[in-house]
Short mmCIF file of C-alpha atoms and ligand atoms in Angstrom, two decimals:
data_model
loop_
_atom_site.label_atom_id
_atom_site.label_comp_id
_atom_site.label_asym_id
_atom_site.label_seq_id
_atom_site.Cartn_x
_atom_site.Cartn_y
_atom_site.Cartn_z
CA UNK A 1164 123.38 137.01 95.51
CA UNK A 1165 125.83 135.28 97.54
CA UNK A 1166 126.13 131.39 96.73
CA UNK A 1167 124.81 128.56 99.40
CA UNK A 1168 128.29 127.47 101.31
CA UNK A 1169 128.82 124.12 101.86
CA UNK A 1170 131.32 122.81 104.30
CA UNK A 1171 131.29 119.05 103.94
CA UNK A 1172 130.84 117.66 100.28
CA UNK A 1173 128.27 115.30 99.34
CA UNK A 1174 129.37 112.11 98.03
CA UNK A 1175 127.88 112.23 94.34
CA UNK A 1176 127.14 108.70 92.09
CA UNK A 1177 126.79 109.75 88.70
CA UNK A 1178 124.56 107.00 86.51
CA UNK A 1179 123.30 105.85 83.08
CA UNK A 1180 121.27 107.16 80.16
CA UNK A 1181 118.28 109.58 80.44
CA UNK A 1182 118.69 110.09 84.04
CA UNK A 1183 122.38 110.68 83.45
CA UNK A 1184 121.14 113.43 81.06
CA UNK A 1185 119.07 114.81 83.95
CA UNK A 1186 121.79 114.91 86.34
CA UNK A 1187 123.58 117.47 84.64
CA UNK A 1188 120.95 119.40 83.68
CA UNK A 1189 119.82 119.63 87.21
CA UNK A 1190 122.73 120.87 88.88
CA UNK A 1191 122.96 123.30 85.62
CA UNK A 1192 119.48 124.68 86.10
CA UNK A 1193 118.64 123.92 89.74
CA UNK A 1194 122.12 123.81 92.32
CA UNK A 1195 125.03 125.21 90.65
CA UNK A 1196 123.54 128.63 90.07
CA UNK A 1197 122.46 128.91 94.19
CA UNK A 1198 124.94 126.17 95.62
CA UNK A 1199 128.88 126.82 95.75
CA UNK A 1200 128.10 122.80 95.39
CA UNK A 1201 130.71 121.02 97.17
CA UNK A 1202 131.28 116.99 95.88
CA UNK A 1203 133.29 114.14 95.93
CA UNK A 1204 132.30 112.41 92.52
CA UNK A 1205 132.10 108.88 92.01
CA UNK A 1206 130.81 108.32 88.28
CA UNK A 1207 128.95 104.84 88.77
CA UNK A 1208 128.10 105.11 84.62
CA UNK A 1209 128.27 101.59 83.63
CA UNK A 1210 131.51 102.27 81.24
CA UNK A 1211 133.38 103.90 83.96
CA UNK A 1212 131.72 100.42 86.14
CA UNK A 1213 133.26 98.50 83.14
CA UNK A 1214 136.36 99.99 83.39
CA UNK A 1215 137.56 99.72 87.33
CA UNK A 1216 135.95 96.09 87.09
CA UNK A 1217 133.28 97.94 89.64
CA UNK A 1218 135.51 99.26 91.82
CA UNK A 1219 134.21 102.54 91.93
CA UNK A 1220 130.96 101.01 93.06
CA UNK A 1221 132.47 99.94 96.18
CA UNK A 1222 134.75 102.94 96.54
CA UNK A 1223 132.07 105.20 96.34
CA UNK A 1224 129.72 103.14 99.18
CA UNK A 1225 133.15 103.25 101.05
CA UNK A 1226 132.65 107.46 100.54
CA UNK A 1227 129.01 107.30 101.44
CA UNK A 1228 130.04 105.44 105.17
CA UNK A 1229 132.96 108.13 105.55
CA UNK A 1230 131.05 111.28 104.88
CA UNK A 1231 127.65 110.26 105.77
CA UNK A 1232 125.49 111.72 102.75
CA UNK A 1233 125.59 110.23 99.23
CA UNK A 1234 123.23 111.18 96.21
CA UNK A 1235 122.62 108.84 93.32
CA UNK A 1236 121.68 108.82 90.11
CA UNK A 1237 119.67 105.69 88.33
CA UNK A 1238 122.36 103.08 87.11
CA UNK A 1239 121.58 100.15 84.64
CA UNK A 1240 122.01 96.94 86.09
CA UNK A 1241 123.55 94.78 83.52
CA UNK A 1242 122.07 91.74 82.18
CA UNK A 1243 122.84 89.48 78.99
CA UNK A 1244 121.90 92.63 76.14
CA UNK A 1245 124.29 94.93 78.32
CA UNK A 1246 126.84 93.09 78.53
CA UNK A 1247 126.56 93.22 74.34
CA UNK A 1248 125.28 96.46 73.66
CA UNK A 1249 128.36 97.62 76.26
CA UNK A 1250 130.90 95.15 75.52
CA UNK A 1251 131.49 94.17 79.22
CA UNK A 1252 134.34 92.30 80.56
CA UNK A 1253 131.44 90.76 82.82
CA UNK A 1254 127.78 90.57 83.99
CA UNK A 1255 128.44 93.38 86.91
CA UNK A 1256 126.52 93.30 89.81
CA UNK A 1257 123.56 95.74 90.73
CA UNK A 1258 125.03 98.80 92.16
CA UNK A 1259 122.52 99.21 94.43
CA UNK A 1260 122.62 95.83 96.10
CA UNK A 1261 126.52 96.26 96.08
CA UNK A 1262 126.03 99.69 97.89
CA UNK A 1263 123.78 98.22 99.97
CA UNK A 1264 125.81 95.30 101.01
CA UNK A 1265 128.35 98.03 102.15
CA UNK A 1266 126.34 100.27 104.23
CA UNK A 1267 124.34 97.35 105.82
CA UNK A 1268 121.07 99.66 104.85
CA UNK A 1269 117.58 99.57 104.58
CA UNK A 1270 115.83 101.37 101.67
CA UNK A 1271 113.13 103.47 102.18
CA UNK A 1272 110.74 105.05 99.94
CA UNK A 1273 108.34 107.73 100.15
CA UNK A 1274 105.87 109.05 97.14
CA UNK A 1275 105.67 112.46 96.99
CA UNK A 1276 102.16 113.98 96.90
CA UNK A 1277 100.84 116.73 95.07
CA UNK A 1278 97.09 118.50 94.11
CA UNK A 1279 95.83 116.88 90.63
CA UNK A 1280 97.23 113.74 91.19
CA UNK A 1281 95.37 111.47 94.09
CA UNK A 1282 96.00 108.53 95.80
CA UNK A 1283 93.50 105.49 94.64
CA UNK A 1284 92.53 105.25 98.58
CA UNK A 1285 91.15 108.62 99.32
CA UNK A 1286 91.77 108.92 102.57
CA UNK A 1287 95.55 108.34 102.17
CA UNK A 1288 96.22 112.57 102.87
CA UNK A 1289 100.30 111.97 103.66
CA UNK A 1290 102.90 109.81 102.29
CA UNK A 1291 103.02 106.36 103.74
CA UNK A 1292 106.75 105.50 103.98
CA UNK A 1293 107.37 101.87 102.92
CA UNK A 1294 111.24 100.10 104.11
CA UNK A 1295 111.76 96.66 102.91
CA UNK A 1296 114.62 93.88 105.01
CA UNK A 1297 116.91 93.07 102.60
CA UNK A 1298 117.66 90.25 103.59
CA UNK A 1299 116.80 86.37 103.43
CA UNK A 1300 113.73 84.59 103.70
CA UNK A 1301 112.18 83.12 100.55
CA UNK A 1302 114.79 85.39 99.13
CA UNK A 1303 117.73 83.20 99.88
CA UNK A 1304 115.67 80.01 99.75
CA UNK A 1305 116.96 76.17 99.58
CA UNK A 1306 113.69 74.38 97.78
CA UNK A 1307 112.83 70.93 96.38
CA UNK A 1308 110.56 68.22 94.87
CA UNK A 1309 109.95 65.62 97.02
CA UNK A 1310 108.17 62.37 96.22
CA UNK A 1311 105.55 60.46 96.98
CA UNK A 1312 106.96 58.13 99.85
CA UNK A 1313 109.48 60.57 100.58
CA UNK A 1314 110.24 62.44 103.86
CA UNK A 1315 111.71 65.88 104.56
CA UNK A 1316 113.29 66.22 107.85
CA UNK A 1317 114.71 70.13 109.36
CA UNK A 1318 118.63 68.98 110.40
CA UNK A 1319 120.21 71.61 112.58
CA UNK A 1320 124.21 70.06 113.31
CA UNK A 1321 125.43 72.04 115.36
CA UNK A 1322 129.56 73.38 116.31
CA UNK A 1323 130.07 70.08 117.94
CA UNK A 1324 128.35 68.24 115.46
CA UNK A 1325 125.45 66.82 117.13
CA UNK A 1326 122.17 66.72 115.14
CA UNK A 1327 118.92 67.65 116.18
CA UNK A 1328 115.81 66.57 113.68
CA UNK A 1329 112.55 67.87 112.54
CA UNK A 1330 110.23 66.03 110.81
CA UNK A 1331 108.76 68.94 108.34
CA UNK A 1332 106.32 66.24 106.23
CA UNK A 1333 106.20 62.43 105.54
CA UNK A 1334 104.62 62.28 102.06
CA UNK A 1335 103.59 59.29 102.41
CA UNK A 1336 100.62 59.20 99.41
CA UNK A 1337 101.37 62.02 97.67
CA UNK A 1338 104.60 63.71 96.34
CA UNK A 1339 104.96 67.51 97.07
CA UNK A 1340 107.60 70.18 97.67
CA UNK A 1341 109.76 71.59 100.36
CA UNK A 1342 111.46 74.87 101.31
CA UNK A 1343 114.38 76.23 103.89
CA UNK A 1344 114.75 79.79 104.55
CA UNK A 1345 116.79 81.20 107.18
CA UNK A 1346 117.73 84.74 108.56
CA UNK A 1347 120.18 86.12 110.85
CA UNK A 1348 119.60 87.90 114.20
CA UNK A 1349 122.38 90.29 113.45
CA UNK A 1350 120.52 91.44 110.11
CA UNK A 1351 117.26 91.57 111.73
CA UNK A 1352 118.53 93.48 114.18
CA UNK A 1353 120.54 95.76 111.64
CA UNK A 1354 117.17 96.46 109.69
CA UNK A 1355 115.45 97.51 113.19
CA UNK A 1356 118.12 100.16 114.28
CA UNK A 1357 117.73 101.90 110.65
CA UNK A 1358 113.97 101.90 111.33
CA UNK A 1359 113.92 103.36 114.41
CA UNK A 1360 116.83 105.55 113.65
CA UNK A 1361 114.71 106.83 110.23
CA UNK A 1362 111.53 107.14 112.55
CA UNK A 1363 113.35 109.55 114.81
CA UNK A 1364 115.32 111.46 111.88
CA UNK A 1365 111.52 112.22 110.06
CA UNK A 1366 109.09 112.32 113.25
CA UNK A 1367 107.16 109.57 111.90
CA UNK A 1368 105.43 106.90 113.90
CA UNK A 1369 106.81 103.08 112.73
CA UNK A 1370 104.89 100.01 112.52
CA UNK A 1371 106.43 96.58 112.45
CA UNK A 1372 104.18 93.39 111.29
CA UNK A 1373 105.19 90.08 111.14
CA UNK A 1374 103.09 86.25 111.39
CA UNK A 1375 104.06 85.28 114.96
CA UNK A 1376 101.29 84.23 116.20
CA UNK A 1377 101.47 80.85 113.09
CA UNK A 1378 105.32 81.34 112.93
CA UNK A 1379 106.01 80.91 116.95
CA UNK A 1380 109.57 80.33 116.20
CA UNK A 1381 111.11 82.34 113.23
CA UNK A 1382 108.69 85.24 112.59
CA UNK A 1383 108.38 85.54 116.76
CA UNK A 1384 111.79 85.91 116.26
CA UNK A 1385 111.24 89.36 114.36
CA UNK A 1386 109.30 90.76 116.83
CA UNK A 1387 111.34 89.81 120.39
CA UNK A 1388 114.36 91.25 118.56
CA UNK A 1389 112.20 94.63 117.67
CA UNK A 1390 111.16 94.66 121.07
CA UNK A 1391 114.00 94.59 122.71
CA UNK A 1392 115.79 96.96 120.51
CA UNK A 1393 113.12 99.68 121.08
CA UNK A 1394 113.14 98.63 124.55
CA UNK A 1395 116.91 99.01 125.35
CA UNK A 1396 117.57 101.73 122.21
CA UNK A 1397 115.29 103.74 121.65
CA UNK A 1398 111.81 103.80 123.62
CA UNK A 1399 113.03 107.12 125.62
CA UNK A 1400 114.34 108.91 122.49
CA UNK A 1401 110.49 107.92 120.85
CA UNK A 1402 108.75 108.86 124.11
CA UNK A 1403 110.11 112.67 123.55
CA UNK A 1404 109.65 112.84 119.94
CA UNK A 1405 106.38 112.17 120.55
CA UNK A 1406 105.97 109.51 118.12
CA UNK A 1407 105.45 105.34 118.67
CA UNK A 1408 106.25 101.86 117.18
CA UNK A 1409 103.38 99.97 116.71
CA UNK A 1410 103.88 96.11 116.03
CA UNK A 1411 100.88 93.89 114.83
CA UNK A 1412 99.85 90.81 112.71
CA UNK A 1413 100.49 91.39 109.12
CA UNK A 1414 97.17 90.85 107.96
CA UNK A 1415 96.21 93.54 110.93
CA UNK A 1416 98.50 95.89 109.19
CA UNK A 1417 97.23 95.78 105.85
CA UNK A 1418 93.89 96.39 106.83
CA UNK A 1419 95.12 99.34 108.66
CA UNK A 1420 97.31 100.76 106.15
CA UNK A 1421 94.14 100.96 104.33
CA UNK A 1422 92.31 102.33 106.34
CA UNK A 1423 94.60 105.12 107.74
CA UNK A 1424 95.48 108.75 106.33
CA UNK A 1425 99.02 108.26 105.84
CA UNK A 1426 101.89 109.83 107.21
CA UNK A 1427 103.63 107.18 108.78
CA UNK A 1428 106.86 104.34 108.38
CA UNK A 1429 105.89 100.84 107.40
CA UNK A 1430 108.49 98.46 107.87
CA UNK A 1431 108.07 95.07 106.56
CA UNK A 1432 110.26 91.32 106.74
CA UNK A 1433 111.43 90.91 102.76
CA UNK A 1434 108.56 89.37 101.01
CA UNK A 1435 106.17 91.81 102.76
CA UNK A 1436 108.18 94.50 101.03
CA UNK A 1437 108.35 93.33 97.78
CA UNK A 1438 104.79 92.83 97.44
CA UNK A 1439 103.59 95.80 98.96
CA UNK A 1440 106.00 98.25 98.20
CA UNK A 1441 104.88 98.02 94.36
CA UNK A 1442 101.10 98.10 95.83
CA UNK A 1443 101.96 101.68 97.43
CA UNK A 1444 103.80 102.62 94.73
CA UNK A 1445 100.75 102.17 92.19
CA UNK A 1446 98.13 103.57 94.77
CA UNK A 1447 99.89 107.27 95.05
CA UNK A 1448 100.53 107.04 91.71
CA UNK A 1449 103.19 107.90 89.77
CA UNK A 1450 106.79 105.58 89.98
CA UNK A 1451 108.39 108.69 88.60
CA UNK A 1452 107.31 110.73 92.24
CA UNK A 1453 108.83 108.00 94.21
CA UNK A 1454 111.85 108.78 96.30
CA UNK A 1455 113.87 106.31 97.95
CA UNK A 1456 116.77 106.62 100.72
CA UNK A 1457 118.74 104.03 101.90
CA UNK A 1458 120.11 104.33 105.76
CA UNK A 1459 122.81 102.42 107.85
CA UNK A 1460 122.50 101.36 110.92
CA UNK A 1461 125.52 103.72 111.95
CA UNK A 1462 123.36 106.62 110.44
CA UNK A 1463 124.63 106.91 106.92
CA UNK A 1464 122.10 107.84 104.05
CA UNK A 1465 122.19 107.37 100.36
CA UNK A 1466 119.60 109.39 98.65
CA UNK A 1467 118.31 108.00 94.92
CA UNK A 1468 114.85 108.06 93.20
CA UNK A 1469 112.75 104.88 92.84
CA UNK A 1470 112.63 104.55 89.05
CA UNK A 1471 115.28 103.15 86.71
CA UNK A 1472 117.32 105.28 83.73
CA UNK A 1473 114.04 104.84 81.84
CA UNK A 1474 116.25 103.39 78.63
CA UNK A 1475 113.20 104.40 76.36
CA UNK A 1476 112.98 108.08 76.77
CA UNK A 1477 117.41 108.00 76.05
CA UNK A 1478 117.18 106.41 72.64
CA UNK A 1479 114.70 108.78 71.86
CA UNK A 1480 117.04 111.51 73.17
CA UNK A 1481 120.00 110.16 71.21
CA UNK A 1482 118.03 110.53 68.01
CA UNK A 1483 117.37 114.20 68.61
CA UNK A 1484 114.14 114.08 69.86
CA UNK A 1485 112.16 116.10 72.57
CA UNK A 1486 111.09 113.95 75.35
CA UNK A 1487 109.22 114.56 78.53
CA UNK A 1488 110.59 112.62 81.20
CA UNK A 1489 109.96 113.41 84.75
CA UNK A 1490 113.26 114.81 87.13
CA UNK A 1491 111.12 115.33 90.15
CA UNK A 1492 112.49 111.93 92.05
CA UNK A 1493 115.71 113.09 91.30
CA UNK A 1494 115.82 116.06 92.66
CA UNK A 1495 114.33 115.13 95.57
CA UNK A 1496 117.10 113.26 96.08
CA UNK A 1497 118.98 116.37 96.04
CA UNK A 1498 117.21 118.13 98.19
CA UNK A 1499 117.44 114.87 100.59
CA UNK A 1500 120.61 115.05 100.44
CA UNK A 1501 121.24 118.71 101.18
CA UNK A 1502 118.96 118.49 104.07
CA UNK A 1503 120.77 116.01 105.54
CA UNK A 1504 124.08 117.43 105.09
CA UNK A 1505 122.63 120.51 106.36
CA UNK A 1506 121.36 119.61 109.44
CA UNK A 1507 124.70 117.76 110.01
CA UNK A 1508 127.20 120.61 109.53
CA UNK A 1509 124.57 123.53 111.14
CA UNK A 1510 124.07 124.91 107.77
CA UNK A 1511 120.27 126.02 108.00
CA UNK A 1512 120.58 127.96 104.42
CA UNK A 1513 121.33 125.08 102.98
CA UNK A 1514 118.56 123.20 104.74
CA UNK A 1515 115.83 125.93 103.58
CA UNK A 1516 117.57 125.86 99.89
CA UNK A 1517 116.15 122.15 99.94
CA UNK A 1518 112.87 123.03 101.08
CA UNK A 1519 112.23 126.28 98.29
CA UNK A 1520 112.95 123.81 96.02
CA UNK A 1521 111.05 121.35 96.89
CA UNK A 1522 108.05 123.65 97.25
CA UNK A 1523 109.14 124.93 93.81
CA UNK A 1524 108.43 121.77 91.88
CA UNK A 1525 105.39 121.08 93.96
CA UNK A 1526 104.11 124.34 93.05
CA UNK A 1527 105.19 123.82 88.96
CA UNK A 1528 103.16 120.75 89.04
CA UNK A 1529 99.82 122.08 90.90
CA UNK A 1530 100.09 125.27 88.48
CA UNK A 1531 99.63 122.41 85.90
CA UNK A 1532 102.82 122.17 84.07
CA UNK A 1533 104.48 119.05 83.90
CA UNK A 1534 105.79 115.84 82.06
CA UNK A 1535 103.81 113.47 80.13
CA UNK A 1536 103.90 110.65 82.57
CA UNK A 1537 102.28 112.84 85.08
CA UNK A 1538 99.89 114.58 82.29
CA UNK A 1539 98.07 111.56 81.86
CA UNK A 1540 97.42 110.92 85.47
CA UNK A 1541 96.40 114.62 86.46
CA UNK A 1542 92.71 115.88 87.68
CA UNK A 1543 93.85 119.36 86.62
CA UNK A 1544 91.58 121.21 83.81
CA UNK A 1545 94.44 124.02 83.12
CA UNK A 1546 97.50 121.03 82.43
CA UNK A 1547 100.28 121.60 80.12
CA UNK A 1548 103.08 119.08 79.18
CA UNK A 1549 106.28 120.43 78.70
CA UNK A 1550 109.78 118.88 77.57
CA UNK A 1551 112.12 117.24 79.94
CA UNK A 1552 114.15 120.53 80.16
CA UNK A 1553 111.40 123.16 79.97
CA UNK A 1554 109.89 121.68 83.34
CA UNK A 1555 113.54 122.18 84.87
CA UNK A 1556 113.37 125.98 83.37
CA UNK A 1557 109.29 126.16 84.73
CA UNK A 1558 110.81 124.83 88.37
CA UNK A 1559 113.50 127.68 88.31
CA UNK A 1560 111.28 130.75 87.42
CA UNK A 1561 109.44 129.36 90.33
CA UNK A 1562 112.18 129.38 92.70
P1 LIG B 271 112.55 102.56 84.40
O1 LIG B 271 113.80 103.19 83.99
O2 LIG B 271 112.04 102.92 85.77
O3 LIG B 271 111.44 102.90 83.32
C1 LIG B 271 110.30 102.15 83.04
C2 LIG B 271 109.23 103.01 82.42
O4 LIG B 271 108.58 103.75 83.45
C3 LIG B 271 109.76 104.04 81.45
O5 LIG B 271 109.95 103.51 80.17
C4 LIG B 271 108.69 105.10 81.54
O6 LIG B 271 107.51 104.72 80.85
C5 LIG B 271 108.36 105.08 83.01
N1 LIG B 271 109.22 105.98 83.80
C6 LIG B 271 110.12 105.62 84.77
N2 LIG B 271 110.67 106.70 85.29
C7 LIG B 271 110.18 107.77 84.64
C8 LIG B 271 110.40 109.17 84.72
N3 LIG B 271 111.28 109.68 85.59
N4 LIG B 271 109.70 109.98 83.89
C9 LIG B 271 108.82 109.48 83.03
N5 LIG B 271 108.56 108.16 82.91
C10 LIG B 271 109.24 107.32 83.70
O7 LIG B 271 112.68 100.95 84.39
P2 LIG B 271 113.28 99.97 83.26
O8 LIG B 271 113.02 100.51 81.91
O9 LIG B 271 112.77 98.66 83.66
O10 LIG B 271 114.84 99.98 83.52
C11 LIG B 271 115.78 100.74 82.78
C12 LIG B 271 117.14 100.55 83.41
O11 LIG B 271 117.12 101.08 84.74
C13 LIG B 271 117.56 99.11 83.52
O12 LIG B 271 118.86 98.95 82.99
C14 LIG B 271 117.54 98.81 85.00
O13 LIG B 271 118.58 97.95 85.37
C15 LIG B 271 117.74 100.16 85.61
N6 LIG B 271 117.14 100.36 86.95
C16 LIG B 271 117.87 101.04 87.87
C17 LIG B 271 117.36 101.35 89.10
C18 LIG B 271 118.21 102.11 90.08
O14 LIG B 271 119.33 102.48 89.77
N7 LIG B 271 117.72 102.38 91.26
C19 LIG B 271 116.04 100.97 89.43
C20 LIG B 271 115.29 100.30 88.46
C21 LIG B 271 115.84 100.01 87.22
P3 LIG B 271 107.20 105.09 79.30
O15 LIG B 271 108.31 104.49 78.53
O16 LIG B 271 105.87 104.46 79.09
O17 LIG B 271 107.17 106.59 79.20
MG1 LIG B 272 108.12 93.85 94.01
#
C-alpha cells in the first residue's frame, strides 16, 4: 500500500514524560506506517525548553502562525520542584500561555463521546464544545482592603490628563474590600472572530452569555462588540451554513446547557470558562477524552489534548512497570491536525486517514478494550484493560 502524501508539514511540539512516551509510540504504531508524515519539529521537552532559555517555545508558535497547523504534545509547566528535579536556569513560563500569547487564540475543547461511558446529564447525546477568553477580568485583577471610614473612588485620567471619578463605596461603618478589572476591546474582539471563525470551520451553532443586563457598562460591552462582529463579519457566512449565534444572560445559558442535547459551541468571558469548563469536563466524563484546539483569529490552529503529562503513570514507567494510560486525546489531536491540513492543501486521503482512525479508537473502546482510567468509568459487561501500548496495537488491528 502506497503511503498517505503530505504536501505541507505539520508543525510538531514534542513534550514531557508519559505523554512524551506516547508520542512516539503513536506515530510508530498509528501514522508512520500509513503517513509519508511530513513535520517541522519543535521539541518543547522541558530540557530542550531549558536549554534555548524557551526559545523554541516561541519559535515553534512563530511555525504554528506560518504554516497554519501545529500538534502538541503535554508539556510540564515548571514550578519550584522542577526547577530542582530539572536543574533550571529559571522558573519558565507555561508553554501554552506563551503559545497562546503568540497566536492571539482561543482554546477550545471538546470531549469525545463513546458507548459505555455516559454523560452525567442524559440527555447530553453530542459533545458540547466549551472556549474560554483568555484574557482579563478577575484574572488580571487590582484588589484591596479598605477600612472602615474609608472610600474607594473608580479614577479614569485620561491622554490629556483630566480625571473623571466614580465613587465605587464610602465605607463609612464598616471596613470591606475592593476590586478593578479591566479588558480590552481589541481582545474581546480577537476572542469573537476565533468563535465565529471555529463555528463556521465545525458547523456548530455558538452561544455567547454574558451579565449585561447588571453590568450595563463592561459586560454590555461583550455583547455590542459580538454583535457587531457577527453583524459586519460573519452573519451571511452563518446564514448559509445554516447554523446561528445565540447570545443570552449567563444564568439563561446554564440552564440551557442543561437542558439541551449537545452538539453545540459555548463561548464564555474568562471566569465563566474556568468554572464551567471543569463542570463539562467532569459531566462527559473522562479528562483523558478531552481534546482541546486552540485557534487565531487569522485562522491558525494548534491541536493538543486537555490533560497534563500525567507525571504519575512516567515514574512508574521509568521503573519498568506496565501502565495503562490513556492516548486517545492525543491522537485526536493528530487526527485534528491532519484534518485540518487536509482540507487546506485538497488532500481528501489524508482527511479520511483522520476519520478511520478516529472511528478506530472509538470502535476499540465500545468493543470494550481500553485503559484503566476509562475501565473504571465504563457501563460495558465484556471490558478489558489493557497496557498503555497494547490499546495502541488493539487501535491498529482495528484500522
Ligand atoms: P495530568 O497530567 O492531567 O494528570 C492528572 C491525573 O489525571 C493523572 O495522574 C491520572 O490519574 C489522570 N490522567 C490524566 N490524563 C490521563 C491519561 N491520558 N490517561 C490516564 N489517566 C490520566 O495533570 P497533573 O498531574 O496535574 O500534571 C502533570 C504535569 O502536566 C504538570 O507538570 C503540569 O504542568 C502539566 N500539564 C500540562 C498541560 C498541557 O501541556 N496542556 C495541561 C495540564 C498539566 P491517576 O494518577 O489517578 O491514574
Ligand atoms: Mg478551572
Amino acid at each position: 500500500m502506497d503511503k498517505i502524501r503530505m504536501t505541507t508539514p505539520l508543525v510538531e511540539m514534542d513534550g514531557d514524560e508519559m505523554t512524551r512516551v506516547i508520542w512516539q509510540w503513536i506515530k510508530e504504531i498509528l501514522i508512520e506506517p500509513y503517513v509519508d508524515l511530513k513535520t517541522e519539529y519543535y521539541d518543547l521537552g522541558l530540557e530542550r525548553r531549558n536549554e534555548t532559555d524557551d526559545r523554541v517555545t516561541v519559535e515553534s508558535a512563530e511555525a504554528a502562525l506560518k504554516y497554519g497547523v501545529a500538534v502538541k504534545c503535554a508539556t510540564i509547566t515548571p514550578n519550584a520542584a522542577r526547577v530542582k528535579e530539572y536543574n533550571l536556569k529559571e522558573m519558565w513560563k507555561s508553554p501554552n500561555g506563551t503559545i497562546r500569547a503568540i497566536m492571539d487564540g482561543t482554546v477550545f475543547r471538546a470531549p469525545i463521546l463513546v458507548k459505555g461511558i455516559e454523560p452525567y446529564i442524559p440527555t447530553w447525546k453530542a459533545p458540547i464544545t466549551i472556549a474560554r477568553h483568555a484574557y482579563g477580568d478577575v484574572y488580571k485583577n487590582t484588589e484591596a482592603k479598605v477600612p472602615a471610614g474609608g472610600r474607594a473612588e473608580l479614577v479614569i485620567t485620561d491622554a490629556e490628563g483630566n480625571e473623571t471619578r466614580q465613587l465605587i463605596h464610602d465605607f463609612k461603618d464598616s471596613p470591606g474590600i475592593v476590586q478593578g478589572i479591566h479588558n480590552l476591546d481589541a481582545s474581546i474582539k480577537s476572542f469573537a472572530r476565533c468563535a465565529f471563525r471555529y463555528a463556521l470551520d465545525t458547523k456548530q451553532t455558538l452561544w455567547f452569555a454574558s451579565k449585561d443586563t447588571i453590568s450595563k457598562t463592561y459586560d454590555h460591552r461583550f455583547k455590542d462588540i459580538w454583535a457587531e462582529i457577527y453583524e459586519n463579519e460573519f452573519k451571511t457566512q452563518f446564514e448559509e451554513a445554516g447554523i446561528e449565534y445565540f447570545y443570552t444572560l449567563i444564568d439563561d445559558a446554564v440552564a440551557r446547557v442543561v437542558r439541551s442535547e449537545g452538539g453545540f459551541i459555548w463561548a464564555c468571558k474568562n471566569y465563566d470558562g474556568d468554572v464551567m469548563s471543569d463542570m463539562l469536563a467532569t459531566a462527559f466524563g473522562s479528562l483523558a477524552m478531552m481534546t482541546s484546539v486552540l485557534v487565531s483569529p487569522t485562522g491558525a490552529y494548534e491541536y493538543e489534548a486537555a490533560h497534563g503529562t500525567v507525571q504519575r503513570h512516567y515514574y512508574k514507567h521509568l521503573k519498568g512497570e506496565e501502565t495503562s494510560t490513556n492516548s486517545v486525546a492525543t491522537i485526536y489531536a493528530w487526527t485534528g491536525a491532519f484534518r485540518k491540513r487536509g482540507e487546506l492543501d485538497g488532500l481528501p486521503e489524508l482527511c479520511a486517514f483522520a476519520d478511520r482512525l478516529e472511528r478506530a479508537c472509538v470502535k476499540t473502546i465500545e468493543d470494550g478494550v481500553m485503559t484503566g482510567d476509562l475501565y473504571l468509568l465504563s457501563k460495558l459487561e465484556n471490558k478489558r484493560k489493557v497496557s498503555t501500548r497494547t490499546f495502541l496495537e488493539e487501535i491498529r488491528a482495528r484500522m
